Amino acid sequence: MNTKYIFITGGVVSSLGKGVATSSIGLLLKSYGLKVTLQKIDPYINVDPGTMNPYQHGEVFVTTDGAECDLDLGHYERFLNEALTRDSNITTGQIYYSVIEKERRGEYLGKTVQVVPHITDEIKSKIMKLANTDSFDVVITEIGGTVGDIEGQPFLEAVRQMRLDLGKQDTLYIHLTLVPFIKAAREFKTKPTQHSVRELRAIGIQPDILLCRSDSWLTGDERKKISLFCNVPVEAVIDAIDVECIYEIPLILHQQNLDKMILSYLGIEAKEPDLEEWRLFVENAKSPTKTVEIAICGKYIELRDAYKSIMEALYHAAVANDARLKLKWIDTDRIEDDIKLGNTLAYADGILVPGGFGMRGVEGKIKIVKYAREMKKPFLGICLGMQCQVIEYARNICGMQGANSTEFDDSTAYPVIDLLPGQKRIKNKGGTMRLGDWPCRLETKTLAQRIYRKDLIHERHRHRYEVNPKYIKALTKKGLIFSGTSPNGKLMEIAEITDHPFFIGTQFHPEFTSRPLAPNPIFYQFIKKSLKKI
Ligand code: GLN
């Protein structure tokens, strides 16, 4: 069978959940035993989101091979239950970068380099390259942004050409739109969908299937109307209604035969899908018997997307522990006094301090670590959270007054966190951190080893700073245990203490490897311990 290409576009407004829709379709097709992969196109000019502020972009997801990617890649991995690579995220920046490099090498043989065909050819080759990396049956490419955006045009033109190149059997266009319910008129309005499909058709793309986001189910008449005006068969007007649990979306699409329709359009013969495990997860997620409240203490809390994978990892772990997850958001930049802080945190079952960059909110995080340590509240520190844990221990247990990270205070007397040696000469900011999968050796008889039940683990990283080797001895002497290190023993990857129900920090990001069907062990134990009231 030739590789089949599915393109997913979005219309009307952004934030309709195209990433989740794409992931859901990926999961459904995979459940038929097909080899499926997912890809995101981001039409911005940045080479990757690694240099963007989380308020611009939300979380930066990191792949095993160390690419800093769009957060949709996180959804893709969680739904597919597979690790992806850097080939799964393309940006305008990357496309122009390689075209300009080719031009400098003289590869265009004297031609004028143009958007069509050179940029579009580059886009097509990046999409097809992904198909060839592992001879996939289906490649699903999500085009970021909304149809009509100027920067998305070359990508839409490229995928238009792909149908011309490969034929109808091997290409499929799915368009996600919004069908708003107008309360005053008590009606769904189909006009925005009609307009966005018209926009797509003006570019030369006739969608094969429409996914309509709506608050509740559309009626037969509304579907007929959309079908007629958008030139899509009525059975291909699919309802993507709002649900409480995003992991239910594949089941809702399956219920409407979307998967079977895709297979038939693409001429794929397949047996019955296996969705049992997924169905069970969703069932468990919807009716937990316990409740657990976790305080997430960070500085980007107005934009929850900045902590997407952490929220999902907590959710997976809560479901696995038969608990409903409640989140309490603490802005670490707004912590005034310890009493108020104590009052807010007293009701939380567990405390999580996530990663971050720059000094805003750091002193608040350090106060929170102290509270969790002293009050024996289950605590998980991630990346900067772990660094704050080390700073707090140095200041309050080891008597190193003013201990800090050189990221925040260059002239501290106790630089317990300092730049990684390899980082000192680096000038460029983009793609230069310690990134991706690195092995970590676990010490025997530690909390870390009890959690993972292994001696060697691989987790994903994204940092420039580390525990300063000069202070390891002093910290260890006073009881801080570095229970995970790089295999050569030089980099401290996990810190913990005894005499506490659960107090652990990781230099890596365990949230990136958590999946609904395979929660990350650290998150699982964190929730488990948080459920045990003390
Ligand atoms: N700013 C810290 C560093 O670069 C922590 C990074 C993070 O939390 N991802 O090491």
Coordinates of C-alpha atoms and ligand atoms in Angstrom, one line a residue:
M1 CA 0.0 0.0 0.0
N2 CA 1.2 3.5 -0.8
T3 CA 1.5 5.9 2.2
K4 CA -1.7 7.8 2.6
Y5 CA -1.6 11.5 3.6
I6 CA -4.3 13.2 5.6
F7 CA -4.2 17.0 6.0
I8 CA -6.1 18.7 8.8
T9 CA -6.9 22.4 8.5
G10 CA -8.7 24.7 10.8
G11 CA -11.3 27.4 10.2
V12 CA -13.2 30.3 11.8
V13 CA -11.1 30.7 15.0
S14 CA -8.0 29.3 16.6
S15 CA -8.0 27.1 19.7
L16 CA -10.6 24.7 18.4
G17 CA -8.6 21.7 19.5
K18 CA -7.1 20.8 16.2
G19 CA -4.2 19.1 18.0
V20 CA -6.6 16.8 19.9
A21 CA -8.7 16.1 16.8
T22 CA -5.5 15.2 14.9
S23 CA -4.3 13.0 17.7
S24 CA -7.8 11.3 18.0
I25 CA -7.8 10.4 14.3
G26 CA -4.2 9.1 14.7
L27 CA -5.3 6.9 17.6
L28 CA -8.4 5.6 15.7
L29 CA -6.4 4.6 12.6
K30 CA -3.7 3.1 14.8
S31 CA -6.3 1.0 16.5
Y32 CA -6.8 -0.8 13.1
G33 CA -3.2 -2.0 13.3
L34 CA -2.0 0.7 10.8
K35 CA 1.4 2.3 11.1
V36 CA 0.5 5.9 11.7
T37 CA 2.5 9.0 12.5
L38 CA 1.5 12.7 13.1
Q39 CA 3.1 15.9 12.1
K40 CA 2.5 19.6 13.0
I41 CA 3.1 22.5 10.7
D42 CA 3.6 25.9 12.5
P43 CA 3.5 28.8 10.1
Y44 CA 5.6 31.2 12.2
I45 CA 9.1 32.3 11.3
N46 CA 10.8 31.1 14.4
V47 CA 12.8 27.9 13.7
D48 CA 11.2 26.4 16.7
P49 CA 9.3 27.6 19.8
G50 CA 12.3 27.1 22.0
T51 CA 13.1 30.8 22.2
M52 CA 9.5 32.0 22.7
N53 CA 8.0 33.1 25.9
P54 CA 5.5 30.6 27.3
Y55 CA 2.9 33.4 27.2
Q56 CA 3.3 33.5 23.4
H57 CA 3.2 29.9 22.8
G58 CA 2.4 27.7 25.8
E59 CA 4.6 24.8 26.8
V60 CA 7.6 23.9 24.7
F61 CA 7.4 20.1 24.2
V62 CA 10.7 18.2 23.9
T63 CA 11.1 15.0 21.9
T64 CA 13.5 12.2 22.6
D65 CA 16.0 13.4 20.0
G66 CA 16.0 16.8 21.6
A67 CA 13.8 19.0 19.4
E68 CA 11.9 21.8 21.0
C69 CA 8.4 21.5 19.6
D70 CA 4.9 22.7 19.6
L71 CA 2.8 21.5 22.5
D72 CA 0.5 19.6 20.1
L73 CA 3.4 17.0 19.8
G74 CA 2.6 16.2 23.4
H75 CA -1.0 15.3 22.5
Y76 CA 0.2 13.3 19.6
E77 CA 2.6 11.2 21.8
R78 CA -0.1 10.8 24.5
F79 CA -2.7 9.6 22.1
L80 CA -0.5 7.5 19.9
N81 CA 1.4 6.1 23.0
E82 CA 4.6 6.5 21.0
A83 CA 7.7 8.8 21.0
L84 CA 8.0 11.1 18.0
T85 CA 11.1 12.9 16.6
R86 CA 12.0 16.3 15.3
D87 CA 10.6 15.4 11.8
S88 CA 7.1 15.7 13.3
N89 CA 7.3 19.5 13.6
I90 CA 7.9 21.9 10.7
T91 CA 8.0 25.7 10.8
T92 CA 8.2 28.4 8.2
G93 CA 11.6 29.2 9.8
Q94 CA 12.9 25.7 9.1
I95 CA 11.6 25.7 5.5
Y96 CA 13.2 29.0 4.6
Y97 CA 16.4 28.1 6.4
S98 CA 16.9 25.0 4.3
V99 CA 15.9 26.7 1.1
I100 CA 18.3 29.6 1.7
E101 CA 21.1 27.2 2.6
K102 CA 20.5 25.3 -0.7
E103 CA 20.5 28.6 -2.6
R104 CA 23.9 29.5 -1.0
R105 CA 25.2 26.1 -2.0
G106 CA 24.2 26.9 -5.6
E107 CA 21.7 24.1 -5.7
Y108 CA 19.1 26.0 -7.6
L109 CA 21.3 26.3 -10.7
G110 CA 20.9 29.9 -11.5
K111 CA 17.1 30.0 -11.1
T112 CA 15.1 32.7 -9.3
V113 CA 14.1 31.1 -5.9
Q114 CA 10.4 31.5 -5.4
V115 CA 7.6 30.5 -3.0
V116 CA 6.1 28.4 -5.8
P117 CA 7.7 26.0 -6.6
H118 CA 10.8 26.1 -4.3
I119 CA 9.2 26.8 -0.9
T120 CA 6.3 24.5 -1.7
D121 CA 8.6 21.8 -2.9
E122 CA 10.6 22.0 0.3
I123 CA 7.4 21.7 2.3
K124 CA 6.3 18.7 0.3
S125 CA 9.6 17.0 0.7
K126 CA 9.6 17.5 4.5
I127 CA 6.1 15.9 4.7
M128 CA 7.1 13.0 2.5
K129 CA 10.4 12.6 4.3
L130 CA 8.5 11.7 7.4
A131 CA 6.6 9.0 5.6
N132 CA 9.8 7.4 4.6
T133 CA 11.5 7.5 8.0
D134 CA 9.6 4.3 9.0
S135 CA 7.5 3.3 6.0
F136 CA 4.3 4.6 7.5
D137 CA 0.9 3.6 6.2
V138 CA -0.6 6.9 7.1
V139 CA 0.9 10.4 7.8
I140 CA -1.4 12.9 9.3
T141 CA -0.3 16.5 9.0
E142 CA -2.0 19.2 11.0
I143 CA -1.6 22.7 9.5
G144 CA -1.4 25.2 12.4
G145 CA -3.3 28.5 12.3
T146 CA -6.6 29.3 10.6
V147 CA -7.4 29.2 6.9
G148 CA -7.0 32.7 5.6
D149 CA -3.9 33.5 7.6
I150 CA -1.2 35.0 5.3
E151 CA 1.6 32.9 6.7
G152 CA -0.3 29.6 6.2
Q153 CA -0.7 30.1 2.5
P154 CA 2.4 28.3 1.2
F155 CA 1.6 25.3 3.3
L156 CA -2.0 25.1 2.0
E157 CA -0.7 25.5 -1.5
A158 CA 1.8 22.6 -0.9
V159 CA -0.9 20.3 0.4
R160 CA -3.2 21.3 -2.5
Q161 CA -0.4 20.2 -4.9
M162 CA 0.0 16.9 -3.1
R163 CA -3.4 15.7 -4.2
L164 CA -2.4 16.6 -7.8
D165 CA 0.9 14.7 -7.4
L166 CA -0.5 11.6 -5.6
G167 CA -4.2 11.4 -6.5
K168 CA -7.4 11.2 -4.5
Q169 CA -6.8 7.6 -3.3
D170 CA -3.7 8.7 -1.3
T171 CA -4.8 12.1 0.0
L172 CA -7.6 13.3 2.3
Y173 CA -8.5 16.8 3.5
I174 CA -10.3 17.2 6.8
H175 CA -11.4 20.7 7.9
L176 CA -12.2 21.6 11.5
T177 CA -14.6 24.4 12.0
L178 CA -16.8 26.1 14.6
V179 CA -20.6 25.9 14.6
P180 CA -21.6 28.4 17.3
F181 CA -24.9 28.3 19.1
I182 CA -26.4 31.8 19.3
K183 CA -28.4 31.9 22.5
A184 CA -30.7 34.9 21.5
A185 CA -31.8 33.1 18.3
R186 CA -31.6 29.6 20.0
E187 CA -29.9 28.3 16.8
F188 CA -26.7 26.9 15.6
K189 CA -25.1 29.2 13.0
T190 CA -23.5 27.5 10.0
K191 CA -22.4 30.7 8.2
P192 CA -18.8 30.8 9.7
T193 CA -18.3 27.3 8.5
Q194 CA -19.6 28.1 5.0
H195 CA -17.2 31.0 4.8
S196 CA -14.2 29.1 5.9
V197 CA -14.8 26.3 3.5
R198 CA -15.3 28.9 0.8
E199 CA -11.9 30.3 1.7
L200 CA -10.3 26.8 1.4
R201 CA -12.0 26.2 -1.9
A202 CA -10.7 29.5 -3.3
I203 CA -7.2 28.1 -2.7
G204 CA -8.2 24.9 -4.5
I205 CA -8.9 22.6 -1.6
Q206 CA -12.3 21.0 -1.3
P207 CA -12.5 19.4 2.1
D208 CA -13.6 15.7 2.1
I209 CA -14.7 15.7 5.7
L210 CA -15.8 18.4 8.1
L211 CA -15.4 18.2 11.8
C212 CA -17.8 20.7 13.4
R213 CA -17.0 21.9 16.9
S214 CA -20.2 22.6 18.7
D215 CA -21.5 22.8 22.3
S216 CA -24.0 20.0 21.7
W217 CA -25.1 17.6 18.9
L218 CA -26.2 19.2 15.6
T219 CA -29.6 18.3 14.2
G220 CA -30.0 16.5 10.9
D221 CA -31.2 19.7 9.3
E222 CA -28.1 21.6 10.3
R223 CA -25.9 18.9 9.0
K224 CA -27.8 18.9 5.7
K225 CA -27.4 22.6 5.4
I226 CA -23.7 22.4 6.1
S227 CA -23.4 19.6 3.6
L228 CA -25.2 21.5 0.9
F229 CA -23.3 24.8 1.3
C230 CA -19.9 23.2 1.8
N231 CA -20.2 20.5 -0.9
V232 CA -19.5 17.7 1.5
P233 CA -21.7 14.5 1.8
V234 CA -24.0 14.7 4.8
E235 CA -22.4 11.7 6.4
A236 CA -19.0 13.4 6.3
V237 CA -20.3 16.3 8.5
I238 CA -19.0 15.0 11.8
D239 CA -19.9 16.5 15.2
A240 CA -17.0 17.2 17.5
I241 CA -18.9 18.2 20.5
D242 CA -17.4 19.7 23.7
V243 CA -16.5 17.0 26.3
E244 CA -15.1 17.1 29.8
C245 CA -12.3 14.6 29.1
I246 CA -10.3 15.1 25.9
Y247 CA -9.5 11.4 25.8
E248 CA -13.2 10.7 25.0
I249 CA -13.0 12.5 21.7
P250 CA -11.7 9.5 19.7
L251 CA -14.7 7.5 21.0
I252 CA -17.1 10.2 19.9
L253 CA -15.6 10.3 16.5
H254 CA -15.6 6.5 16.2
Q255 CA -19.3 6.5 17.2
Q256 CA -20.0 8.6 14.1
N257 CA -18.0 6.3 11.9
L258 CA -15.3 8.8 11.1
D259 CA -12.6 6.1 11.1
K260 CA -14.4 3.8 8.7
M261 CA -15.1 6.7 6.4
I262 CA -11.5 7.7 6.3
L263 CA -10.5 4.1 5.5
S264 CA -13.0 3.8 2.8
Y265 CA -12.0 7.2 1.2
L266 CA -8.4 6.1 1.2
G267 CA -9.2 2.6 0.0
I268 CA -7.6 1.0 3.0
E269 CA -8.8 -2.5 4.0
A270 CA -8.5 -3.1 7.7
K271 CA -10.0 -5.4 10.3
E272 CA -12.0 -4.2 13.3
P273 CA -10.4 -1.6 15.6
D274 CA -9.1 -2.4 19.0
L275 CA -10.1 0.4 21.4
E276 CA -10.7 -1.6 24.5
E277 CA -7.9 -0.3 26.6
W278 CA -8.7 3.3 25.6
R279 CA -12.4 2.8 26.4
L280 CA -11.5 1.5 29.9
F281 CA -9.2 4.5 30.6
V282 CA -12.0 6.9 29.6
E283 CA -14.5 5.0 31.8
N284 CA -12.2 5.1 34.8
A285 CA -11.4 8.8 34.1
K286 CA -15.1 9.6 34.3
S287 CA -16.1 7.9 37.5
P288 CA -13.3 8.1 40.1
T289 CA -14.1 7.5 43.8
K290 CA -11.5 9.7 45.4
T291 CA -10.3 13.3 45.0
V292 CA -6.8 14.7 45.1
E293 CA -5.9 18.4 45.1
I294 CA -2.5 19.4 43.7
A295 CA -1.0 22.9 44.0
I296 CA 0.9 23.9 40.8
C297 CA 3.2 26.7 41.9
G298 CA 4.6 28.6 38.9
K299 CA 4.8 32.0 37.3
Y300 CA 3.0 31.5 34.0
I301 CA -0.3 30.4 35.7
E302 CA -2.5 32.7 33.8
L303 CA -1.8 30.6 30.7
R304 CA -2.5 27.1 31.7
D305 CA -1.2 25.8 28.3
A306 CA 2.3 26.6 29.7
Y307 CA 1.9 23.6 31.9
K308 CA 0.1 21.3 29.5
S309 CA 2.1 18.1 29.8
I310 CA 2.3 18.5 33.6
M311 CA -1.5 18.8 33.8
E312 CA -1.9 15.8 31.6
A313 CA 0.7 13.7 33.5
L314 CA -1.1 14.5 36.8
Y315 CA -4.4 13.6 35.2
H316 CA -3.1 10.2 34.0
A317 CA -1.7 9.5 37.4
A318 CA -4.9 10.5 39.1
V319 CA -7.0 8.2 36.9
A320 CA -4.6 5.4 37.6
N321 CA -5.1 6.1 41.3
D322 CA -8.9 6.2 41.0
A323 CA -9.0 9.9 41.9
R324 CA -10.5 13.1 40.5
L325 CA -7.8 15.7 40.0
K326 CA -8.3 19.2 41.3
L327 CA -5.7 21.8 40.6
K328 CA -4.9 24.8 42.7
W329 CA -2.8 27.4 40.9
I330 CA -0.3 29.4 42.9
D331 CA 1.4 32.4 41.3
T332 CA 4.9 32.3 42.8
D333 CA 5.4 35.9 41.9
R334 CA 2.7 37.0 44.2
I335 CA 3.6 35.4 47.5
E336 CA 3.6 38.0 50.2
D337 CA 3.8 36.4 53.6
D338 CA 4.4 32.9 55.0
I339 CA 1.2 32.8 56.9
K340 CA -1.0 33.4 53.9
L341 CA 1.1 30.9 51.9
G342 CA 0.6 28.3 54.7
N343 CA -3.2 29.0 54.6
T344 CA -3.4 28.5 50.9
L345 CA -1.2 25.4 50.8
A346 CA -2.7 23.7 53.9
Y347 CA -5.6 22.2 51.9
A348 CA -3.5 21.0 49.0
D349 CA -2.7 17.3 49.1
G350 CA 0.5 17.6 47.1
I351 CA 2.7 20.5 45.9
L352 CA 4.4 20.7 42.5
V353 CA 7.0 23.3 41.5
P354 CA 7.5 23.2 37.7
G355 CA 10.3 24.3 35.5
G356 CA 10.9 27.9 34.3
F357 CA 13.4 30.5 33.3
G358 CA 14.5 33.8 34.7
M359 CA 14.3 35.0 38.3
R360 CA 10.7 36.3 38.5
G361 CA 8.9 34.1 41.0
V362 CA 11.9 32.1 42.1
E363 CA 12.0 33.4 45.7
G364 CA 8.3 32.4 46.0
K365 CA 9.2 28.9 44.7
I366 CA 11.9 28.6 47.3
K367 CA 9.4 29.5 50.1
I368 CA 7.0 26.9 48.8
V369 CA 9.8 24.2 48.8
K370 CA 10.5 25.1 52.5
Y371 CA 6.9 24.8 53.4
A372 CA 6.5 21.4 51.7
R373 CA 9.7 20.1 53.3
E374 CA 8.8 21.3 56.8
M375 CA 5.2 20.5 56.7
K376 CA 5.9 17.1 55.2
K377 CA 3.6 17.6 52.2
P378 CA 4.2 15.4 49.2
F379 CA 6.4 17.5 46.9
L380 CA 7.6 17.2 43.3
G381 CA 10.1 19.7 41.8
I382 CA 10.7 19.6 38.1
C383 CA 13.8 21.1 36.6
L384 CA 13.9 24.7 38.0
G385 CA 11.7 23.2 40.7
M386 CA 14.5 20.8 41.6
Q387 CA 17.1 23.6 41.4
C388 CA 14.9 25.6 43.9
Q389 CA 14.8 22.5 46.1
V390 CA 18.7 22.4 46.2
I391 CA 18.9 26.2 46.8
E392 CA 16.4 25.9 49.7
Y393 CA 18.3 23.0 51.3
A394 CA 21.6 24.9 51.0
R395 CA 20.2 28.1 52.6
N396 CA 18.1 26.6 55.3
I397 CA 19.8 23.3 56.2
C398 CA 23.4 23.8 55.2
G399 CA 23.7 27.4 56.5
M400 CA 24.8 28.8 53.1
Q401 CA 23.1 32.1 53.4
G402 CA 22.1 33.7 50.1
A403 CA 22.8 30.5 48.2
N404 CA 21.4 30.8 44.7
S405 CA 21.7 29.8 41.0
T406 CA 24.0 32.0 38.9
E407 CA 21.0 32.3 36.6
F408 CA 19.5 34.7 39.1
D409 CA 22.5 36.0 41.1
D410 CA 25.9 36.1 39.5
S411 CA 27.7 37.2 42.7
T412 CA 26.2 34.8 45.2
A413 CA 28.6 33.5 47.8
Y414 CA 27.2 30.0 47.3
P415 CA 26.5 29.3 43.6
V416 CA 24.9 25.9 44.3
I417 CA 23.3 25.9 40.8
D418 CA 25.6 26.9 37.9
L419 CA 25.9 26.7 34.2
L420 CA 26.6 23.3 32.7
P421 CA 30.2 23.2 31.6
G422 CA 29.3 22.8 28.0
Q423 CA 27.1 25.9 28.1
K424 CA 29.8 28.4 29.0
R425 CA 30.9 29.1 25.5
I426 CA 27.5 29.0 23.9
K427 CA 26.2 32.3 22.5
N428 CA 23.1 31.4 20.4
K429 CA 20.0 30.9 22.4
G430 CA 18.1 28.6 20.0
G431 CA 18.3 24.8 20.4
T432 CA 21.5 25.0 22.5
M433 CA 20.3 23.8 25.9
R434 CA 20.9 20.2 27.2
L435 CA 18.0 18.7 25.4
G436 CA 16.1 15.4 24.9
D437 CA 16.7 12.0 26.3
W438 CA 19.6 11.3 28.6
P439 CA 20.3 8.3 30.7
C440 CA 20.1 8.5 34.4
R441 CA 21.5 5.9 36.8
L442 CA 19.5 5.4 40.0
E443 CA 21.0 4.7 43.4
T444 CA 19.9 1.6 45.2
K445 CA 17.6 1.9 48.2
T446 CA 16.4 5.3 47.3
L447 CA 12.9 6.7 46.7
A448 CA 13.8 7.2 43.0
Q449 CA 14.7 3.5 42.6
R450 CA 11.5 2.4 44.5
I451 CA 9.5 4.6 42.1
Y452 CA 11.0 3.4 38.8
R453 CA 12.0 -0.1 39.9
K454 CA 15.0 0.1 37.5
D455 CA 18.7 1.0 37.7
L456 CA 18.8 3.0 34.6
I457 CA 16.1 5.3 33.1
H458 CA 15.8 7.7 30.2
E459 CA 13.9 10.9 30.6
R460 CA 13.8 14.2 28.6
H461 CA 15.7 17.3 29.5
R462 CA 15.7 21.0 28.8
H463 CA 18.1 23.1 30.9
R464 CA 21.3 25.1 30.9
Y465 CA 22.1 24.9 34.6
E466 CA 22.9 22.1 37.0
V467 CA 23.8 21.3 40.6
N468 CA 27.3 22.8 41.0
P469 CA 29.7 19.9 41.5
K470 CA 31.6 21.9 44.1
Y471 CA 28.7 21.8 46.5
I472 CA 27.6 18.2 46.2
K473 CA 29.7 17.0 49.1
A474 CA 28.4 19.7 51.5
L475 CA 24.8 19.1 50.5
T476 CA 25.1 15.4 50.7
K477 CA 26.7 15.6 54.1
K478 CA 23.7 17.4 55.5
G479 CA 21.3 14.8 54.1
L480 CA 20.3 15.8 50.6
I481 CA 20.4 12.6 48.6
F482 CA 21.3 12.7 44.9
S483 CA 19.5 9.5 44.0
G484 CA 19.8 9.8 40.2
T485 CA 22.9 10.9 38.3
S486 CA 24.2 10.8 34.8
P487 CA 25.9 7.4 34.2
N488 CA 29.4 9.0 34.7
G489 CA 28.2 10.3 38.0
K490 CA 28.9 13.9 37.1
L491 CA 25.4 15.4 36.7
M492 CA 22.9 15.4 39.5
E493 CA 19.5 14.3 38.0
I494 CA 17.4 13.6 41.1
A495 CA 17.4 15.0 44.6
E496 CA 15.4 13.6 47.6
I497 CA 15.5 13.5 51.4
T498 CA 14.5 10.8 53.9
D499 CA 12.2 11.5 56.9
H500 CA 9.5 12.8 54.6
P501 CA 6.6 11.0 52.9
F502 CA 7.6 12.1 49.4
F503 CA 10.0 14.9 48.6
I504 CA 11.7 14.6 45.3
G505 CA 13.0 16.8 42.5
T506 CA 14.2 15.9 39.0
Q507 CA 16.4 17.8 36.7
F508 CA 14.6 16.2 33.8
H509 CA 10.9 16.6 32.8
P510 CA 9.0 13.4 33.6
E511 CA 5.8 14.9 32.4
F512 CA 6.9 14.5 28.7
T513 CA 6.8 10.7 28.9
S514 CA 3.5 10.3 30.7
R515 CA 0.7 8.7 28.7
P516 CA -2.9 7.9 29.6
L517 CA -2.2 4.2 29.1
A518 CA 1.2 4.4 30.8
P519 CA 1.4 7.1 33.5
N520 CA 4.9 8.3 34.4
P521 CA 6.0 6.4 37.6
I522 CA 7.1 9.6 39.4
F523 CA 3.7 11.2 38.9
Y524 CA 1.9 8.0 39.8
Q525 CA 3.7 7.8 43.1
F526 CA 3.3 11.5 43.8
I527 CA -0.5 11.2 43.4
K528 CA -0.5 8.0 45.4
K529 CA 1.3 9.6 48.3
S530 CA -0.8 12.8 48.0
L531 CA -3.9 10.7 48.5
K532 CA -2.6 9.4 51.8
K533 CA -3.8 12.1 54.2
I534 CA -1.3 13.0 56.9
Ligands
GLN1 N1 16.3 27.8 34.0 C1 16.8 26.5 34.4 C2 17.9 26.0 33.5 O1 18.1 26.4 32.4 C3 15.7 25.5 34.5 C4 15.1 25.1 33.2 C5 13.8 24.4 33.2 O2 13.1 24.5 34.3 N2 13.3 23.9 32.1 O3 18.6 25.1 33.9

